[in-house]
Short mmCIF file of C-alpha atoms in Angstrom, two decimals:
data_model
loop_
_atom_site.label_atom_id
_atom_site.label_comp_id
_atom_site.label_asym_id
_atom_site.label_seq_id
_atom_site.Cartn_x
_atom_site.Cartn_y
_atom_site.Cartn_z
CA MET K 1 0.00 0.00 0.00
CA SER K 2 1.45 3.37 -1.01
CA SER K 3 1.91 6.27 1.38
CA GLY K 4 -0.83 8.21 -0.39
CA SER K 5 -3.48 5.60 0.24
CA ASP K 6 -4.14 6.30 3.92
CA SER K 7 -7.53 7.85 3.20
CA GLU K 8 -8.51 4.90 1.00
CA TYR K 9 -7.33 2.52 3.72
CA ALA K 10 -9.52 4.30 6.30
CA LYS K 11 -12.52 4.31 3.97
CA TYR K 12 -12.29 0.84 2.48
CA TRP K 13 -10.70 -1.41 5.06
CA ILE K 14 -12.51 -4.58 3.91
CA ASP K 15 -11.46 -3.96 0.30
CA TRP K 16 -7.87 -3.56 1.44
CA PHE K 17 -8.10 -6.75 3.50
CA LEU K 18 -9.52 -8.80 0.61
CA ASP K 19 -6.93 -7.45 -1.83
CA THR K 20 -4.05 -8.47 0.44
CA LYS K 21 -2.07 -11.43 -0.91
CA GLY K 22 -3.00 -14.61 0.90
CA HIS K 23 -6.58 -13.54 1.58
CA GLU K 24 -8.05 -14.92 -1.64
CA TYR K 25 -10.09 -17.53 0.23
CA PHE K 26 -12.15 -14.88 2.02
CA CYS K 27 -15.33 -13.38 0.65
CA GLU K 28 -16.70 -9.91 1.38
CA VAL K 29 -18.89 -9.89 4.46
CA ASP K 30 -21.92 -7.63 3.99
CA GLU K 31 -21.73 -4.45 6.03
CA GLU K 32 -25.32 -4.95 7.19
CA TYR K 33 -24.31 -8.27 8.70
CA ILE K 34 -21.38 -6.73 10.56
CA LEU K 35 -23.45 -3.83 11.90
CA ASP K 36 -26.04 -6.20 13.35
CA ARG K 37 -24.62 -6.72 16.83
CA PHE K 38 -26.66 -9.91 17.26
CA ASN K 39 -24.41 -11.56 14.65
CA LEU K 40 -21.36 -10.69 16.73
CA THR K 41 -22.60 -12.18 19.99
CA GLY K 42 -19.73 -13.65 22.01
CA LEU K 43 -16.93 -12.40 19.76
CA SER K 44 -15.79 -9.78 22.25
CA ILE K 45 -14.55 -12.67 24.41
CA GLU K 46 -12.26 -13.76 21.57
CA ILE K 47 -10.94 -10.19 21.18
CA PRO K 48 -10.12 -9.13 24.76
CA HIS K 49 -8.22 -6.01 23.68
CA TYR K 50 -9.38 -3.25 21.32
CA TYR K 51 -12.58 -5.06 20.29
CA LEU K 52 -14.63 -1.89 19.74
CA GLU K 53 -11.74 -0.16 17.96
CA ALA K 54 -11.25 -3.17 15.71
CA LEU K 55 -14.95 -3.20 14.86
CA ASP K 56 -14.84 0.52 14.06
CA LEU K 57 -11.81 -0.06 11.84
CA ILE K 58 -13.57 -2.83 9.91
CA THR K 59 -16.66 -0.65 9.39
CA ASP K 60 -14.54 2.43 8.50
CA ASN K 61 -15.62 4.41 11.55
CA LEU K 62 -12.36 4.53 13.52
CA ASP K 63 -11.11 7.99 14.43
CA GLU K 64 -7.37 7.49 14.08
CA GLU K 65 -6.31 10.92 15.28
CA GLY K 66 -4.04 10.69 18.29
CA ILE K 67 -3.61 6.91 18.06
CA GLU K 68 0.01 5.85 18.47
CA ASP K 69 1.57 3.55 15.89
CA SER K 70 2.05 0.74 18.40
CA VAL K 71 -1.61 0.90 19.39
CA ARG K 72 -2.62 1.13 15.75
CA GLU K 73 -0.78 -2.13 15.06
CA GLN K 74 -2.63 -3.85 17.90
CA ILE K 75 -5.98 -2.57 16.60
CA GLU K 76 -5.10 -3.74 13.10
CA LYS K 77 -4.21 -7.21 14.38
CA ALA K 78 -7.45 -7.39 16.35
CA ALA K 79 -9.43 -6.25 13.28
CA ARG K 80 -7.98 -9.01 11.09
CA HIS K 81 -8.80 -11.63 13.70
CA LEU K 82 -12.29 -10.23 14.25
CA TYR K 83 -13.04 -10.18 10.53
CA GLY K 84 -11.99 -13.82 10.28
CA LEU K 85 -14.34 -14.82 13.10
CA ILE K 86 -17.21 -12.85 11.58
CA HIS K 87 -16.43 -14.42 8.21
CA ALA K 88 -16.82 -17.94 9.66
CA ARG K 89 -20.37 -17.07 10.73
CA PHE K 90 -21.30 -15.14 7.61
CA ILE K 91 -20.43 -17.93 5.14
CA LEU K 92 -23.05 -20.15 6.80
CA THR K 93 -25.82 -17.67 5.90
CA SER K 94 -27.63 -17.79 2.56
CA ARG K 95 -25.78 -14.68 1.34
CA GLY K 96 -22.43 -15.99 2.46
CA LEU K 97 -23.01 -19.39 0.90
CA MET K 98 -23.87 -17.78 -2.43
CA LYS K 99 -20.69 -15.72 -2.40
CA MET K 100 -18.54 -18.73 -1.59
CA LEU K 101 -20.40 -20.82 -4.16
CA ASP K 102 -19.43 -18.32 -6.85
CA LYS K 103 -15.77 -18.66 -5.84
CA TYR K 104 -16.14 -22.46 -5.83
CA LYS K 105 -17.56 -22.46 -9.36
CA ARG K 106 -14.58 -20.41 -10.51
CA ALA K 107 -12.23 -22.84 -8.71
CA GLU K 108 -10.69 -19.97 -6.75
CA PHE K 109 -9.81 -22.35 -3.92
CA GLY K 110 -7.86 -24.62 -6.24
CA ARG K 111 -8.43 -28.10 -7.63
CA CYS K 112 -7.97 -31.54 -6.13
CA PRO K 113 -4.42 -32.87 -6.62
CA ARG K 114 -5.73 -36.44 -6.80
CA VAL K 115 -5.48 -37.58 -10.42
CA LEU K 116 -8.69 -39.62 -10.38
CA CYS K 117 -10.73 -36.63 -9.16
CA ASN K 118 -10.28 -35.01 -12.58
CA MET K 119 -9.49 -31.45 -11.45
CA GLN K 120 -12.40 -31.26 -9.03
CA SER K 121 -12.83 -27.83 -7.39
CA LEU K 122 -12.01 -27.59 -3.69
CA LEU K 123 -13.51 -25.76 -0.71
CA PRO K 124 -11.78 -24.41 2.40
CA VAL K 125 -12.54 -26.14 5.68
CA GLY K 126 -11.33 -25.91 9.25
CA LEU K 127 -10.39 -28.90 11.38
CA SER K 128 -11.45 -27.01 14.51
CA ASP K 129 -13.85 -24.18 15.34
CA ILE K 130 -11.51 -22.99 18.08
CA PRO K 131 -9.29 -20.13 16.85
CA MET K 132 -5.52 -20.56 16.63
CA THR K 133 -5.54 -24.36 16.90
CA LYS K 134 -5.56 -25.64 13.28
CA THR K 135 -4.80 -24.04 9.95
CA VAL K 136 -7.20 -24.14 7.01
CA LYS K 137 -7.36 -27.21 4.74
CA LEU K 138 -8.98 -27.83 1.36
CA TYR K 139 -11.84 -30.31 1.06
CA CYS K 140 -12.58 -32.28 -2.08
CA PRO K 141 -16.27 -33.24 -2.34
CA ARG K 142 -15.49 -35.97 -4.88
CA CYS K 143 -13.00 -38.09 -2.93
CA GLU K 144 -14.09 -36.59 0.43
CA ASP K 145 -10.52 -36.06 1.55
CA ILE K 146 -8.64 -32.95 2.66
CA TYR K 147 -5.40 -31.43 1.41
CA ASN K 148 -2.93 -28.73 2.38
CA PRO K 149 -3.07 -25.48 0.39
CA LYS K 150 -0.23 -25.06 -2.10
CA SER K 151 0.52 -21.49 -1.08
CA SER K 152 2.35 -20.94 2.20
CA ARG K 153 0.26 -17.80 2.71
CA HIS K 154 -2.96 -19.78 2.46
CA ALA K 155 -1.54 -22.60 4.58
CA ALA K 156 -1.02 -20.15 7.46
CA ILE K 157 -4.67 -19.03 7.61
CA ASP K 158 -6.58 -19.98 10.74
CA GLY K 159 -9.02 -22.79 9.97
CA ALA K 160 -11.54 -21.31 12.42
CA TYR K 161 -12.12 -18.46 9.92
CA PHE K 162 -14.00 -21.03 7.78
CA GLY K 163 -15.13 -23.53 10.38
CA THR K 164 -15.74 -27.25 10.27
CA SER K 165 -19.29 -27.06 8.84
CA PHE K 166 -18.99 -24.74 5.85
CA PRO K 167 -18.42 -27.08 2.84
CA HIS K 168 -21.00 -29.57 4.08
CA MET K 169 -23.55 -26.82 4.70
CA LEU K 170 -22.98 -25.50 1.19
CA PHE K 171 -23.88 -28.83 -0.41
CA GLN K 172 -26.86 -29.25 1.90
CA VAL K 173 -28.24 -25.95 0.64
CA HIS K 174 -27.03 -26.36 -2.96
CA PRO K 175 -27.08 -30.15 -3.60
CA ASN K 176 -26.98 -29.65 -7.38
CA TYR K 177 -23.33 -28.67 -7.07
CA LEU K 178 -22.33 -31.81 -5.20
CA PRO K 179 -20.26 -33.92 -7.61
CA SER K 180 -20.84 -37.63 -8.01
CA LYS K 181 -18.53 -39.79 -5.93
CA ASN K 182 -15.65 -41.33 -7.83
CA THR K 183 -15.43 -45.04 -7.06
CA GLU K 184 -12.45 -45.51 -9.37
CA ARG K 185 -9.30 -46.45 -7.51
CA TYR K 186 -5.71 -46.86 -8.55
CA VAL K 187 -4.84 -50.55 -8.93
CA PRO K 188 -1.19 -51.53 -8.28
CA ARG K 189 0.28 -53.66 -11.09
CA ILE K 190 3.56 -55.40 -11.85
CA PHE K 191 4.34 -55.74 -15.55
CA GLY K 192 0.68 -55.05 -16.27
CA PHE K 193 -0.66 -57.71 -13.92
CA LYS K 194 -2.67 -56.92 -10.80
CA ILE K 195 -1.00 -57.82 -7.55
CA HIS K 196 -2.86 -60.97 -6.48
CA GLU K 197 -4.82 -60.97 -3.27
CA ILE K 198 -2.70 -63.89 -2.08
CA ALA K 199 0.26 -61.51 -1.85
CA LYS K 200 -1.69 -59.40 0.65
CA GLN K 201 -2.57 -62.54 2.58
CA HIS K 202 1.08 -63.61 2.68
CA ARG K 203 2.13 -60.21 3.97
CA TRP K 204 -0.52 -60.45 6.68
CA GLN K 205 0.59 -63.96 7.63
CA ASP K 206 4.25 -62.90 7.80
CA LYS K 207 3.33 -60.01 10.07
CA ALA K 208 1.17 -62.22 12.31
CA ARG K 209 3.94 -64.81 12.53
CA GLN K 210 6.49 -62.18 13.47
CA GLU K 211 4.23 -60.79 16.18
CA PHE K 212 3.68 -64.32 17.53
CA GLU K 213 7.43 -65.01 17.65
CA THR K 214 8.02 -61.75 19.49
CA LYS K 215 5.37 -62.56 22.09
CA ARG K 216 6.73 -66.11 22.49
CA GLU K 217 10.25 -64.83 23.12
CA LEU K 218 8.95 -62.40 25.72
CA LEU K 219 7.05 -65.20 27.48
CA MET K 220 10.10 -67.48 27.43
CA ASN K 221 12.33 -64.78 28.85
CA ASP K 222 9.77 -64.07 31.53
CA SER K 223 9.51 -67.78 32.41
CA THR K 224 13.29 -68.15 32.55
CA GLY K 225 13.56 -65.21 34.86
CA ARG K 226 10.96 -66.61 37.19
CA SER K 227 12.68 -70.05 37.25
CA GLU K 228 15.99 -68.49 38.19
CA THR K 229 14.31 -66.55 40.96
CA ILE K 230 12.67 -69.70 42.36
CA THR K 231 15.99 -71.65 42.23
CA ASN K 232 17.81 -68.89 44.06
CA ASP K 233 15.11 -68.77 46.72
CA GLN K 234 15.36 -72.55 47.22
CA GLN K 235 19.14 -72.40 47.55
CA ASN K 236 18.87 -69.64 50.13
CA THR K 237 16.35 -71.69 52.09
CA ASN K 238 18.58 -74.79 52.02
CA ASN K 239 21.61 -72.83 53.18
CA THR K 240 19.62 -71.42 56.07
CA ASN K 241 18.44 -74.90 57.12
CA ASN K 242 21.98 -76.30 57.00
CA LYS K 243 23.29 -73.55 59.22
CA SER K 244 20.55 -74.27 61.70
#
């Protein structure tokens, strides 16, 4: 951001946030949603410092005159975190789902790296709804697996900013966009021939035999140790009797 863009920054904070590299997964939260305090219930607990200032910054109502740079940085940090938490709630609403659906249709979240998924579009998902515990992952609705984002910037995003329910809620509301499940699986082959099931059975038998041998050796060692202990005790008893 250039030095001459301070006024634009103060007037369009959400635009600046969305245009920042690494924030491509986020959608624009409607101002009406943010201004409805009911939608923000409980978030002040997650932002113990500068909550009101952060909210004013997000809604472009912060009076920055007289604010020190160090305090400004803390407010900015709180605003980014607060927007992420609001975003997680907004994308579960009908408006939020529509905005994220548009990004999904344009494959803005990337495509599944699994070859047999045929470039299926992905959706962001959190592994936890608790902030600062897990980073965001990408969910493939075709193979129903999750993947790490390719970009290190995206990989550092808090998963709680998207939540654990979002992709599944989207397909509940818009089932027409749920792709058919791909039952095709990669089949290992050697010189064009499938690896026979008997090979799997042999591997299982070898493993079971090895585990049995290990347990048997442990039992034998334990039995030997007990026998030696009993013999020593008997010898001690005999010596005591002889002395008597």
